[in-house]
Amino acid sequence: MSMPSFPSNGADMTREEALTMIIASIAMEELALSHILNAEGEKLQYVLGTLPGTSPCACPQDVLTVNKSVTALVEAVTQNQMLLKNKLSQVLEFCPRPPAPPPCPPEPCPPPCQPCPCPVPHKAQPCEGSVLQLAGRREGALWNPGCRLAWKMRSRSGKTIRWDECAPTEIYLSPGKAYAVQYALNVRTETPAEGTGTIFLRQSPCGMFTDTLPLYFSMGDLAHRPQSLHMVFVLHPCPNCGCDISLSLVLDAKSALCVDGAVMDVIELP
């Protein structure tokens, strides 16, 4: 693929042309990500010897190492997908709406001896994947060690991801599905602290999804200025999980954190 370039008369573009170029750039990023995912798949095929013309050339430890590398890249691609989705949603808000079609001319009534045909019932389209977007319950709230972070609703669609105002610290997921989760926190300490803090994504009951890595941070850095903490991962369902699962963010640290801002997005994957 050749590198994209702006037209020579870029300063004279209209608003519609600029929006079209932004949408085209998003499409090119999606195409590049598809090439990256295809390359990762061929890497696994080569190591396993399933690529035409190859034979197994790695031991089990090498296969696990390559699988870990592929998993890390897929999570990075998932994070990029969320950013592209947000970018596209914002661009579409500024796109002009298409003009309404002209009204159809009235059709002549059928002869009295012929009954009017019954309208075909509308078939509902299948629901898209669920999406849940949350924000911090209160700006500047204290997050005590061992406690779960409370949320408030930003937006929600679908039925497989649920959140209840009566239990603001928990997110409920339907079993047997995969989900992409990302959260970003702007935190600080009110008093000087030392050591390392940890943020866990707790599952209840445990073992319903594959394990996720905790987020580690330095408590000493938070005493001087607020710091942004960000984490993205994919939850893959484990076999034989038949009940709803609740997720919550839990703090493990020597002192409380002051949360100046927090957002979390949970997206059901196809």
GROMACS .gro file of C-alpha atoms in nm:
model
  270
    1MET     CA    1   0.000   0.000   0.000
    2SER     CA    2   0.126   0.347  -0.079
    3MET     CA    3   0.124   0.620   0.182
    4PRO     CA    4  -0.185   0.846   0.170
    5SER     CA    5  -0.141   1.211   0.079
    6PHE     CA    6  -0.353   1.524   0.096
    7PRO     CA    7  -0.463   1.683  -0.231
    8SER     CA    8  -0.267   1.986  -0.348
    9ASN     CA    9  -0.570   2.211  -0.302
   10GLY     CA   10  -0.636   2.090   0.053
   11ALA     CA   11  -0.685   2.443   0.184
   12ASP     CA   12  -0.975   2.492  -0.059
   13MET     CA   13  -1.170   2.183   0.045
   14THR     CA   14  -1.532   2.219   0.143
   15ARG     CA   15  -1.664   2.087   0.472
   16GLU     CA   16  -1.820   1.784   0.299
   17GLU     CA   17  -1.490   1.701   0.124
   18ALA     CA   18  -1.300   1.723   0.453
   19LEU     CA   19  -1.547   1.490   0.627
   20THR     CA   20  -1.522   1.247   0.335
   21MET     CA   21  -1.142   1.242   0.367
   22ILE     CA   22  -1.163   1.171   0.741
   23ILE     CA   23  -1.400   0.878   0.677
   24ALA     CA   24  -1.166   0.752   0.404
   25SER     CA   25  -0.872   0.767   0.645
   26ILE     CA   26  -1.069   0.557   0.897
   27ALA     CA   27  -1.139   0.302   0.623
   28MET     CA   28  -0.767   0.288   0.536
   29GLU     CA   29  -0.680   0.230   0.902
   30GLU     CA   30  -0.933  -0.054   0.913
   31LEU     CA   31  -0.774  -0.206   0.601
   32ALA     CA   32  -0.428  -0.180   0.757
   33LEU     CA   33  -0.552  -0.352   1.074
   34SER     CA   34  -0.698  -0.635   0.866
   35HIS     CA   35  -0.357  -0.689   0.706
   36ILE     CA   36  -0.194  -0.697   1.049
   37LEU     CA   37  -0.443  -0.954   1.181
   38ASN     CA   38  -0.396  -1.167   0.868
   39ALA     CA   39  -0.018  -1.159   0.919
   40GLU     CA   40  -0.060  -1.271   1.282
   41GLY     CA   41  -0.278  -1.560   1.166
   42GLU     CA   42  -0.017  -1.669   0.914
   43LYS     CA   43   0.248  -1.649   1.187
   44LEU     CA   44   0.053  -1.901   1.395
   45GLN     CA   45  -0.002  -2.122   1.090
   46TYR     CA   46   0.370  -2.120   1.016
   47VAL     CA   47   0.465  -2.214   1.372
   48LEU     CA   48   0.205  -2.493   1.382
   49GLY     CA   49   0.302  -2.619   1.035
   50THR     CA   50  -0.051  -2.578   0.891
   51LEU     CA   51   0.056  -2.322   0.629
   52PRO     CA   52   0.075  -2.491   0.286
   53GLY     CA   53   0.428  -2.611   0.219
   54THR     CA   54   0.545  -2.592   0.583
   55SER     CA   55   0.586  -2.840   0.866
   56PRO     CA   56   0.583  -2.793   1.246
   57CYS     CA   57   0.903  -2.610   1.340
   58ALA     CA   58   0.849  -2.515   1.704
   59CYS     CA   59   0.829  -2.680   2.042
   60PRO     CA   60   0.526  -2.626   2.273
   61GLN     CA   61   0.709  -2.347   2.459
   62ASP     CA   62   0.770  -2.161   2.130
   63VAL     CA   63   0.403  -2.200   2.038
   64LEU     CA   64   0.297  -2.052   2.374
   65THR     CA   65   0.540  -1.761   2.327
   66VAL     CA   66   0.405  -1.683   1.979
   67ASN     CA   67   0.046  -1.714   2.108
   68LYS     CA   68   0.121  -1.462   2.385
   69SER     CA   69   0.264  -1.221   2.128
   70VAL     CA   70  -0.043  -1.259   1.905
   71THR     CA   71  -0.277  -1.204   2.204
   72ALA     CA   72  -0.099  -0.880   2.296
   73LEU     CA   73  -0.129  -0.752   1.939
   74VAL     CA   74  -0.500  -0.845   1.916
   75GLU     CA   75  -0.566  -0.649   2.237
   76ALA     CA   76  -0.381  -0.350   2.090
   77VAL     CA   77  -0.590  -0.377   1.772
   78THR     CA   78  -0.906  -0.392   1.985
   79GLN     CA   79  -0.804  -0.070   2.157
   80ASN     CA   80  -0.746   0.093   1.818
   81GLN     CA   81  -1.090  -0.027   1.705
   82MET     CA   82  -1.253   0.153   1.999
   83LEU     CA   83  -1.072   0.476   1.907
   84LEU     CA   84  -1.176   0.441   1.541
   85LYS     CA   85  -1.538   0.378   1.646
   86ASN     CA   86  -1.541   0.695   1.859
   87LYS     CA   87  -1.379   0.893   1.576
   88LEU     CA   88  -1.635   0.770   1.322
   89SER     CA   89  -1.927   0.844   1.557
   90GLN     CA   90  -1.810   1.204   1.599
   91VAL     CA   91  -1.757   1.253   1.225
   92LEU     CA   92  -2.103   1.117   1.141
   93GLU     CA   93  -2.261   1.376   1.373
   94PHE     CA   94  -2.132   1.652   1.144
   95CYS     CA   95  -2.216   1.482   0.814
   96PRO     CA   96  -2.515   1.638   0.634
   97ARG     CA   97  -2.823   1.422   0.635
   98PRO     CA   98  -2.945   1.302   0.293
   99PRO     CA   99  -3.249   1.485   0.160
  100ALA     CA  100  -3.581   1.321   0.226
  101PRO     CA  101  -3.714   1.129  -0.075
  102PRO     CA  102  -4.009   1.285  -0.254
  103PRO     CA  103  -4.345   1.144  -0.154
  104CYS     CA  104  -4.470   0.860  -0.368
  105PRO     CA  105  -4.764   0.945  -0.594
  106PRO     CA  106  -5.090   0.797  -0.472
  107GLU     CA  107  -5.167   0.462  -0.630
  108PRO     CA  108  -5.509   0.406  -0.787
  109CYS     CA  109  -5.749   0.202  -0.580
  110PRO     CA  110  -5.790  -0.157  -0.695
  111PRO     CA  111  -6.120  -0.264  -0.846
  112PRO     CA  112  -6.388  -0.349  -0.590
  113CYS     CA  113  -6.384  -0.714  -0.689
  114GLN     CA  114  -6.017  -0.755  -0.601
  115PRO     CA  115  -5.924  -0.751  -0.232
  116CYS     CA  116  -5.641  -0.525  -0.131
  117PRO     CA  117  -5.321  -0.717  -0.072
  118CYS     CA  118  -5.226  -0.748   0.293
  119PRO     CA  119  -4.907  -0.564   0.386
  120VAL     CA  120  -4.605  -0.782   0.448
  121PRO     CA  121  -4.524  -0.774   0.821
  122HIS     CA  122  -4.199  -0.602   0.903
  123LYS     CA  123  -3.925  -0.843   1.008
  124ALA     CA  124  -3.719  -0.712   1.297
  125GLN     CA  125  -3.347  -0.703   1.236
  126PRO     CA  126  -3.122  -0.893   1.478
  127CYS     CA  127  -2.989  -0.682   1.763
  128GLU     CA  128  -2.635  -0.555   1.741
  129GLY     CA  129  -2.375  -0.625   2.008
  130SER     CA  130  -2.425  -0.461   2.344
  131VAL     CA  131  -2.221  -0.157   2.451
  132LEU     CA  132  -2.201  -0.004   2.798
  133GLN     CA  133  -2.029   0.327   2.874
  134LEU     CA  134  -1.980   0.439   3.235
  135ALA     CA  135  -1.827   0.739   3.411
  136GLY     CA  136  -1.701   0.799   3.764
  137ARG     CA  137  -1.975   0.836   4.023
  138ARG     CA  138  -1.844   1.163   4.164
  139GLU     CA  139  -1.544   1.379   4.075
  140GLY     CA  140  -1.283   1.393   4.351
  141ALA     CA  141  -1.428   1.090   4.533
  142LEU     CA  142  -1.200   0.885   4.760
  143TRP     CA  143  -1.133   0.527   4.655
  144ASN     CA  144  -1.036   0.329   4.962
  145PRO     CA  145  -0.816   0.016   4.948
  146GLY     CA  146  -1.013  -0.306   4.909
  147CYS     CA  147  -1.322  -0.118   4.785
  148ARG     CA  148  -1.491  -0.125   4.444
  149LEU     CA  149  -1.514   0.184   4.228
  150ALA     CA  150  -1.869   0.319   4.184
  151TRP     CA  151  -2.001   0.428   3.842
  152LYS     CA  152  -2.283   0.618   3.678
  153MET     CA  153  -2.436   0.557   3.336
  154ARG     CA  154  -2.315   0.739   3.022
  155SER     CA  155  -2.492   0.527   2.761
  156ARG     CA  156  -2.601   0.168   2.697
  157SER     CA  157  -2.735  -0.043   2.411
  158GLY     CA  158  -2.824  -0.412   2.389
  159LYS     CA  159  -2.919  -0.659   2.661
  160THR     CA  160  -2.614  -0.877   2.729
  161ILE     CA  161  -2.436  -0.604   2.934
  162ARG     CA  162  -2.630  -0.468   3.231
  163TRP     CA  163  -2.575  -0.211   3.504
  164ASP     CA  164  -2.804  -0.119   3.791
  165GLU     CA  165  -2.820   0.210   3.981
  166CYS     CA  166  -2.884   0.010   4.298
  167ALA     CA  167  -2.545  -0.168   4.261
  168PRO     CA  168  -2.327   0.104   4.103
  169THR     CA  169  -1.998  -0.084   4.152
  170GLU     CA  170  -2.088  -0.393   3.946
  171ILE     CA  171  -2.128  -0.465   3.573
  172TYR     CA  172  -2.323  -0.779   3.477
  173LEU     CA  173  -2.230  -0.981   3.167
  174SER     CA  174  -2.410  -1.269   2.998
  175PRO     CA  175  -2.209  -1.595   2.991
  176GLY     CA  176  -2.052  -1.757   2.687
  177LYS     CA  177  -1.960  -1.431   2.509
  178ALA     CA  178  -1.637  -1.236   2.461
  179TYR     CA  179  -1.608  -0.872   2.565
  180ALA     CA  180  -1.361  -0.589   2.513
  181VAL     CA  181  -1.305  -0.374   2.822
  182GLN     CA  182  -1.115  -0.050   2.858
  183TYR     CA  183  -1.095   0.196   3.146
  184ALA     CA  184  -0.910   0.522   3.209
  185LEU     CA  185  -0.863   0.682   3.549
  186ASN     CA  186  -0.726   1.021   3.652
  187VAL     CA  187  -0.607   0.970   4.012
  188ARG     CA  188  -0.388   1.126   4.280
  189THR     CA  189  -0.304   1.085   4.649
  190GLU     CA  190  -0.400   1.345   4.908
  191THR     CA  191  -0.096   1.263   5.124
  192PRO     CA  192   0.254   1.140   5.028
  193ALA     CA  193   0.264   0.762   4.988
  194GLU     CA  194   0.519   0.499   4.894
  195GLY     CA  195   0.516   0.158   4.733
  196THR     CA  196   0.317   0.015   4.446
  197GLY     CA  197  -0.059   0.015   4.401
  198THR     CA  198  -0.262  -0.232   4.199
  199ILE     CA  199  -0.603  -0.219   4.029
  200PHE     CA  200  -0.778  -0.552   3.970
  201LEU     CA  201  -1.074  -0.640   3.749
  202ARG     CA  202  -1.258  -0.877   3.985
  203GLN     CA  203  -1.491  -1.147   3.848
  204SER     CA  204  -1.775  -1.290   4.052
  205PRO     CA  205  -1.797  -1.585   4.044
  206CYS     CA  206  -1.428  -1.640   3.970
  207GLY     CA  207  -1.304  -1.831   3.666
  208MET     CA  208  -1.585  -1.738   3.428
  209PHE     CA  209  -1.339  -1.556   3.197
  210THR     CA  210  -0.972  -1.601   3.122
  211ASP     CA  211  -0.747  -1.418   3.367
  212THR     CA  212  -0.667  -1.051   3.304
  213LEU     CA  213  -0.349  -0.871   3.403
  214PRO     CA  214  -0.378  -0.619   3.691
  215LEU     CA  215  -0.268  -0.258   3.646
  216TYR     CA  216   0.036  -0.160   3.857
  217PHE     CA  217   0.132   0.199   3.937
  218SER     CA  218   0.370   0.389   4.166
  219MET     CA  219   0.208   0.555   4.467
  220GLY     CA  220   0.502   0.797   4.496
  221ASP     CA  221   0.436   0.945   4.151
  222LEU     CA  222   0.077   1.031   4.244
  223ALA     CA  223   0.182   1.250   4.536
  224HIS     CA  224   0.335   1.514   4.306
  225ARG     CA  225   0.069   1.541   4.036
  226PRO     CA  226  -0.240   1.357   3.909
  227GLN     CA  227  -0.167   1.066   3.681
  228SER     CA  228  -0.373   0.899   3.410
  229LEU     CA  229  -0.399   0.520   3.427
  230HIS     CA  230  -0.529   0.329   3.127
  231MET     CA  231  -0.594  -0.042   3.059
  232VAL     CA  232  -0.744  -0.241   2.769
  233PHE     CA  233  -0.804  -0.615   2.751
  234VAL     CA  234  -1.033  -0.881   2.603
  235LEU     CA  235  -1.238  -1.118   2.820
  236HIS     CA  236  -1.266  -1.466   2.669
  237PRO     CA  237  -1.530  -1.699   2.819
  238CYS     CA  238  -1.415  -2.020   2.988
  239PRO     CA  239  -1.594  -2.351   2.915
  240ASN     CA  240  -1.894  -2.449   3.125
  241CYS     CA  241  -1.985  -2.098   3.240
  242GLY     CA  242  -2.360  -2.090   3.273
  243CYS     CA  243  -2.446  -1.802   3.507
  244ASP     CA  244  -2.426  -1.425   3.486
  245ILE     CA  245  -2.092  -1.271   3.580
  246SER     CA  246  -2.033  -0.942   3.759
  247LEU     CA  247  -1.722  -0.728   3.706
  248SER     CA  248  -1.585  -0.456   3.931
  249LEU     CA  249  -1.264  -0.252   3.970
  250VAL     CA  250  -1.092  -0.307   4.307
  251LEU     CA  251  -0.801  -0.107   4.452
  252ASP     CA  252  -0.513  -0.269   4.637
  253ALA     CA  253  -0.288   0.001   4.787
  254LYS     CA  254  -0.155   0.131   5.120
  255SER     CA  255  -0.367   0.446   5.111
  256ALA     CA  256  -0.678   0.580   4.939
  257LEU     CA  257  -0.678   0.744   4.597
  258CYS     CA  258  -0.865   1.058   4.496
  259VAL     CA  259  -1.041   0.989   4.164
  260ASP     CA  260  -1.073   1.312   3.966
  261GLY     CA  261  -1.212   1.135   3.658
  262ALA     CA  262  -1.295   0.784   3.543
  263VAL     CA  263  -1.451   0.621   3.236
  264MET     CA  264  -1.510   0.258   3.139
  265ASP     CA  265  -1.634   0.105   2.813
  266VAL     CA  266  -1.752  -0.258   2.780
  267ILE     CA  267  -1.826  -0.388   2.429
  268GLU     CA  268  -1.965  -0.726   2.329
  269LEU     CA  269  -1.751  -0.884   2.058
  270PRO     CA  270  -1.905  -1.083   1.770
   0.00000   0.00000   0.00000
